[in-house]
Backbone as XML, in Angstrom:
<?xml version="1.0"?>
<chain id="A" units="angstrom">
  <residue number="1" name="UNK">
    <atom name="N" x="15.788" y="9.532" z="31.094"/>
    <atom name="CA" x="16.507" y="8.356" z="30.119"/>
    <atom name="C" x="15.680" y="7.159" z="30.415"/>
  </residue>
  <residue number="2" name="UNK">
    <atom name="N" x="14.867" y="7.100" z="31.068"/>
    <atom name="CA" x="14.044" y="5.699" z="31.240"/>
    <atom name="C" x="12.928" y="5.690" z="30.462"/>
  </residue>
  <residue number="3" name="UNK">
    <atom name="N" x="12.643" y="6.572" z="29.540"/>
    <atom name="CA" x="11.714" y="7.021" z="28.587"/>
    <atom name="C" x="12.048" y="6.205" z="27.037"/>
  </residue>
  <residue number="4" name="UNK">
    <atom name="N" x="13.608" y="6.187" z="27.061"/>
    <atom name="CA" x="14.630" y="5.544" z="25.966"/>
    <atom name="C" x="13.957" y="4.021" z="26.091"/>
  </residue>
  <residue number="5" name="UNK">
    <atom name="N" x="14.367" y="3.435" z="27.406"/>
    <atom name="CA" x="13.560" y="1.915" z="27.091"/>
    <atom name="C" x="12.568" y="1.568" z="26.738"/>
  </residue>
  <residue number="6" name="UNK">
    <atom name="N" x="11.618" y="2.267" z="26.927"/>
    <atom name="CA" x="10.096" y="2.157" z="26.431"/>
    <atom name="C" x="9.853" y="2.823" z="24.447"/>
  </residue>
  <residue number="7" name="UNK">
    <atom name="N" x="10.607" y="4.090" z="24.438"/>
    <atom name="CA" x="10.293" y="4.293" z="22.957"/>
    <atom name="C" x="11.321" y="3.719" z="21.931"/>
  </residue>
  <residue number="8" name="UNK">
    <atom name="N" x="12.290" y="3.431" z="22.401"/>
    <atom name="CA" x="13.092" y="2.539" z="20.993"/>
    <atom name="C" x="12.533" y="1.052" z="21.080"/>
  </residue>
  <residue number="9" name="UNK">
    <atom name="N" x="12.001" y="0.566" z="22.105"/>
    <atom name="CA" x="11.432" y="-0.940" z="21.538"/>
    <atom name="C" x="10.165" y="-0.573" z="20.484"/>
  </residue>
  <residue number="10" name="UNK">
    <atom name="N" x="9.550" y="0.424" z="20.988"/>
    <atom name="CA" x="8.371" y="0.874" z="20.359"/>
    <atom name="C" x="8.635" y="1.417" z="18.814"/>
  </residue>
  <residue number="11" name="UNK">
    <atom name="N" x="9.824" y="2.307" z="18.867"/>
    <atom name="CA" x="10.055" y="2.514" z="17.311"/>
    <atom name="C" x="10.374" y="1.247" z="16.611"/>
  </residue>
  <residue number="12" name="UNK">
    <atom name="N" x="10.574" y="0.472" z="16.886"/>
    <atom name="CA" x="11.371" y="-0.808" z="16.312"/>
    <atom name="C" x="10.532" y="-1.554" z="15.975"/>
  </residue>
  <residue number="13" name="UNK">
    <atom name="N" x="9.593" y="-1.676" z="17.037"/>
    <atom name="CA" x="8.445" y="-2.751" z="16.900"/>
    <atom name="C" x="7.241" y="-1.973" z="15.569"/>
  </residue>
  <residue number="14" name="UNK">
    <atom name="N" x="7.417" y="-0.927" z="15.862"/>
    <atom name="CA" x="6.669" y="0.038" z="14.525"/>
    <atom name="C" x="7.017" y="-0.076" z="13.145"/>
  </residue>
  <residue number="15" name="UNK">
    <atom name="N" x="8.602" y="-0.063" z="13.056"/>
    <atom name="CA" x="9.445" y="-0.026" z="11.989"/>
    <atom name="C" x="9.395" y="-1.563" z="11.560"/>
  </residue>
  <residue number="16" name="UNK">
    <atom name="N" x="9.101" y="-2.948" z="12.402"/>
    <atom name="CA" x="9.303" y="-3.893" z="11.545"/>
    <atom name="C" x="7.829" y="-4.230" z="11.222"/>
  </residue>
  <residue number="17" name="UNK">
    <atom name="N" x="6.330" y="-3.293" z="11.939"/>
    <atom name="CA" x="5.350" y="-3.729" z="11.289"/>
    <atom name="C" x="5.055" y="-2.866" z="9.712"/>
  </residue>
  <residue number="18" name="UNK">
    <atom name="N" x="5.938" y="-2.028" z="9.597"/>
    <atom name="CA" x="5.798" y="-1.315" z="8.540"/>
    <atom name="C" x="6.400" y="-1.970" z="7.470"/>
  </residue>
  <residue number="19" name="UNK">
    <atom name="N" x="7.439" y="-2.500" z="7.576"/>
    <atom name="CA" x="8.365" y="-3.357" z="6.667"/>
    <atom name="C" x="7.644" y="-4.805" z="6.293"/>
  </residue>
  <residue number="20" name="UNK">
    <atom name="N" x="7.180" y="-5.065" z="7.334"/>
    <atom name="CA" x="6.129" y="-6.163" z="7.042"/>
    <atom name="C" x="4.867" y="-6.454" z="6.410"/>
  </residue>
  <residue number="21" name="UNK">
    <atom name="N" x="4.146" y="-5.254" z="6.405"/>
    <atom name="CA" x="2.824" y="-4.913" z="5.682"/>
    <atom name="C" x="3.478" y="-4.836" z="4.036"/>
  </residue>
  <residue number="22" name="UNK">
    <atom name="N" x="4.334" y="-4.121" z="3.890"/>
    <atom name="CA" x="5.111" y="-3.737" z="2.768"/>
    <atom name="C" x="5.316" y="-5.211" z="2.259"/>
  </residue>
  <residue number="23" name="UNK">
    <atom name="N" x="5.943" y="-5.944" z="2.868"/>
    <atom name="CA" x="6.443" y="-7.150" z="1.963"/>
    <atom name="C" x="5.756" y="-8.022" z="1.665"/>
  </residue>
  <residue number="24" name="UNK">
    <atom name="N" x="4.172" y="-7.823" z="2.871"/>
    <atom name="CA" x="3.307" y="-8.951" z="2.482"/>
    <atom name="C" x="2.344" y="-8.309" z="1.240"/>
  </residue>
  <residue number="25" name="UNK">
    <atom name="N" x="2.275" y="-6.788" z="0.704"/>
    <atom name="CA" x="1.393" y="-6.451" z="0.056"/>
    <atom name="C" x="1.968" y="-6.746" z="-1.223"/>
  </residue>
  <residue number="26" name="UNK">
    <atom name="N" x="3.740" y="-6.555" z="-1.424"/>
    <atom name="CA" x="3.955" y="-6.788" z="-2.630"/>
    <atom name="C" x="4.223" y="-8.403" z="-2.830"/>
  </residue>
  <residue number="27" name="UNK">
    <atom name="N" x="4.094" y="-9.032" z="-1.643"/>
    <atom name="CA" x="4.071" y="-10.601" z="-2.401"/>
    <atom name="C" x="2.546" y="-10.648" z="-2.572"/>
  </residue>
  <residue number="28" name="UNK">
    <atom name="N" x="1.902" y="-10.326" z="-2.453"/>
    <atom name="CA" x="0.074" y="-10.209" z="-3.009"/>
    <atom name="C" x="-0.347" y="-9.915" z="-3.919"/>
  </residue>
  <residue number="29" name="UNK">
    <atom name="N" x="0.446" y="-8.974" z="-4.708"/>
    <atom name="CA" x="0.653" y="-8.341" z="-5.881"/>
    <atom name="C" x="-0.196" y="-6.989" z="-5.828"/>
  </residue>
  <residue number="30" name="UNK">
    <atom name="N" x="-0.096" y="-6.446" z="-4.808"/>
    <atom name="CA" x="-0.779" y="-4.615" z="-4.868"/>
    <atom name="C" x="-0.132" y="-4.006" z="-5.519"/>
  </residue>
  <residue number="31" name="UNK">
    <atom name="N" x="1.209" y="-4.137" z="-6.046"/>
    <atom name="CA" x="2.126" y="-3.036" z="-6.483"/>
    <atom name="C" x="2.447" y="-3.314" z="-8.038"/>
  </residue>
  <residue number="32" name="UNK">
    <atom name="N" x="1.275" y="-4.518" z="-8.930"/>
    <atom name="CA" x="1.774" y="-5.001" z="-9.887"/>
    <atom name="C" x="1.555" y="-4.143" z="-11.189"/>
  </residue>
  <residue number="33" name="UNK">
    <atom name="N" x="0.047" y="-3.971" z="-11.307"/>
    <atom name="CA" x="-0.147" y="-2.479" z="-11.793"/>
    <atom name="C" x="-0.284" y="-1.289" z="-11.572"/>
  </residue>
  <residue number="34" name="UNK">
    <atom name="N" x="0.188" y="-0.530" z="-11.680"/>
    <atom name="CA" x="-0.140" y="0.934" z="-11.240"/>
    <atom name="C" x="-0.762" y="2.045" z="-12.270"/>
  </residue>
  <residue number="35" name="UNK">
    <atom name="N" x="-0.526" y="1.531" z="-13.861"/>
    <atom name="CA" x="-1.292" y="2.367" z="-14.689"/>
    <atom name="C" x="-2.634" y="2.320" z="-14.599"/>
  </residue>
  <residue number="36" name="UNK">
    <atom name="N" x="-3.168" y="0.992" z="-14.976"/>
    <atom name="CA" x="-4.438" y="0.862" z="-15.357"/>
    <atom name="C" x="-5.334" y="1.569" z="-14.561"/>
  </residue>
  <residue number="37" name="UNK">
    <atom name="N" x="-5.283" y="1.439" z="-12.851"/>
    <atom name="CA" x="-6.348" y="2.137" z="-12.366"/>
    <atom name="C" x="-6.262" y="3.918" z="-12.586"/>
  </residue>
  <residue number="38" name="UNK">
    <atom name="N" x="-5.340" y="4.535" z="-12.660"/>
    <atom name="CA" x="-5.271" y="5.853" z="-13.388"/>
    <atom name="C" x="-5.779" y="5.876" z="-14.737"/>
  </residue>
  <residue number="39" name="UNK">
    <atom name="N" x="-6.138" y="5.378" z="-15.373"/>
    <atom name="CA" x="-6.406" y="5.177" z="-16.981"/>
    <atom name="C" x="-7.706" y="4.895" z="-16.966"/>
  </residue>
  <residue number="40" name="UNK">
    <atom name="N" x="-8.212" y="4.123" z="-15.976"/>
    <atom name="CA" x="-9.678" y="3.559" z="-15.799"/>
    <atom name="C" x="-10.472" y="4.645" z="-16.021"/>
  </residue>
  <residue number="41" name="UNK">
    <atom name="N" x="-10.204" y="5.956" z="-15.153"/>
    <atom name="CA" x="-11.051" y="6.783" z="-14.742"/>
    <atom name="C" x="-11.361" y="7.659" z="-16.172"/>
  </residue>
  <residue number="42" name="UNK">
    <atom name="N" x="-10.318" y="7.773" z="-16.894"/>
    <atom name="CA" x="-10.475" y="8.743" z="-18.285"/>
    <atom name="C" x="-11.189" y="7.832" z="-19.021"/>
  </residue>
  <residue number="43" name="UNK">
    <atom name="N" x="-11.635" y="6.463" z="-18.905"/>
    <atom name="CA" x="-12.370" y="5.814" z="-20.076"/>
    <atom name="C" x="-13.909" y="6.341" z="-19.976"/>
  </residue>
  <residue number="44" name="UNK">
    <atom name="N" x="-14.797" y="6.150" z="-21.161"/>
    <atom name="CA" x="-16.419" y="6.631" z="-20.748"/>
    <atom name="C" x="-16.964" y="5.629" z="-19.872"/>
  </residue>
  <residue number="45" name="UNK">
    <atom name="N" x="-17.978" y="5.843" z="-19.336"/>
    <atom name="CA" x="-18.562" y="4.633" z="-18.670"/>
    <atom name="C" x="-19.423" y="3.634" z="-19.807"/>
  </residue>
  <residue number="46" name="UNK">
    <atom name="N" x="-19.901" y="4.503" z="-20.601"/>
    <atom name="CA" x="-20.979" y="3.485" z="-21.534"/>
    <atom name="C" x="-19.860" y="2.710" z="-22.393"/>
  </residue>
  <residue number="47" name="UNK">
    <atom name="N" x="-18.859" y="3.091" z="-22.656"/>
    <atom name="CA" x="-17.697" y="2.190" z="-23.579"/>
    <atom name="C" x="-17.368" y="1.109" z="-22.619"/>
  </residue>
  <residue number="48" name="UNK">
    <atom name="N" x="-16.815" y="1.352" z="-21.462"/>
    <atom name="CA" x="-17.029" y="-0.014" z="-20.541"/>
    <atom name="C" x="-18.177" y="-0.892" z="-20.483"/>
  </residue>
  <residue number="49" name="UNK">
    <atom name="N" x="-19.091" y="-0.547" z="-20.470"/>
    <atom name="CA" x="-20.581" y="-1.385" z="-20.289"/>
    <atom name="C" x="-20.987" y="-2.189" z="-21.938"/>
  </residue>
  <residue number="50" name="UNK">
    <atom name="N" x="-20.362" y="-1.619" z="-22.541"/>
    <atom name="CA" x="-20.885" y="-2.130" z="-24.191"/>
    <atom name="C" x="-19.884" y="-3.716" z="-23.938"/>
  </residue>
  <residue number="51" name="UNK">
    <atom name="N" x="-18.826" y="-3.683" z="-23.857"/>
    <atom name="CA" x="-17.926" y="-4.609" z="-23.907"/>
    <atom name="C" x="-17.923" y="-5.822" z="-22.373"/>
  </residue>
</chain>
């Protein structure tokens, strides 16, 4: 039973840490463009260097 007094606050702190990291990432624009990085690998490298 004593372990619950340690594990519950640790789980809450870990959860708050993940939520704050997610909110920070969304405010900095990490999730704005999800399509371009996936399509970038399909383009020819010589095509990118021409322009």
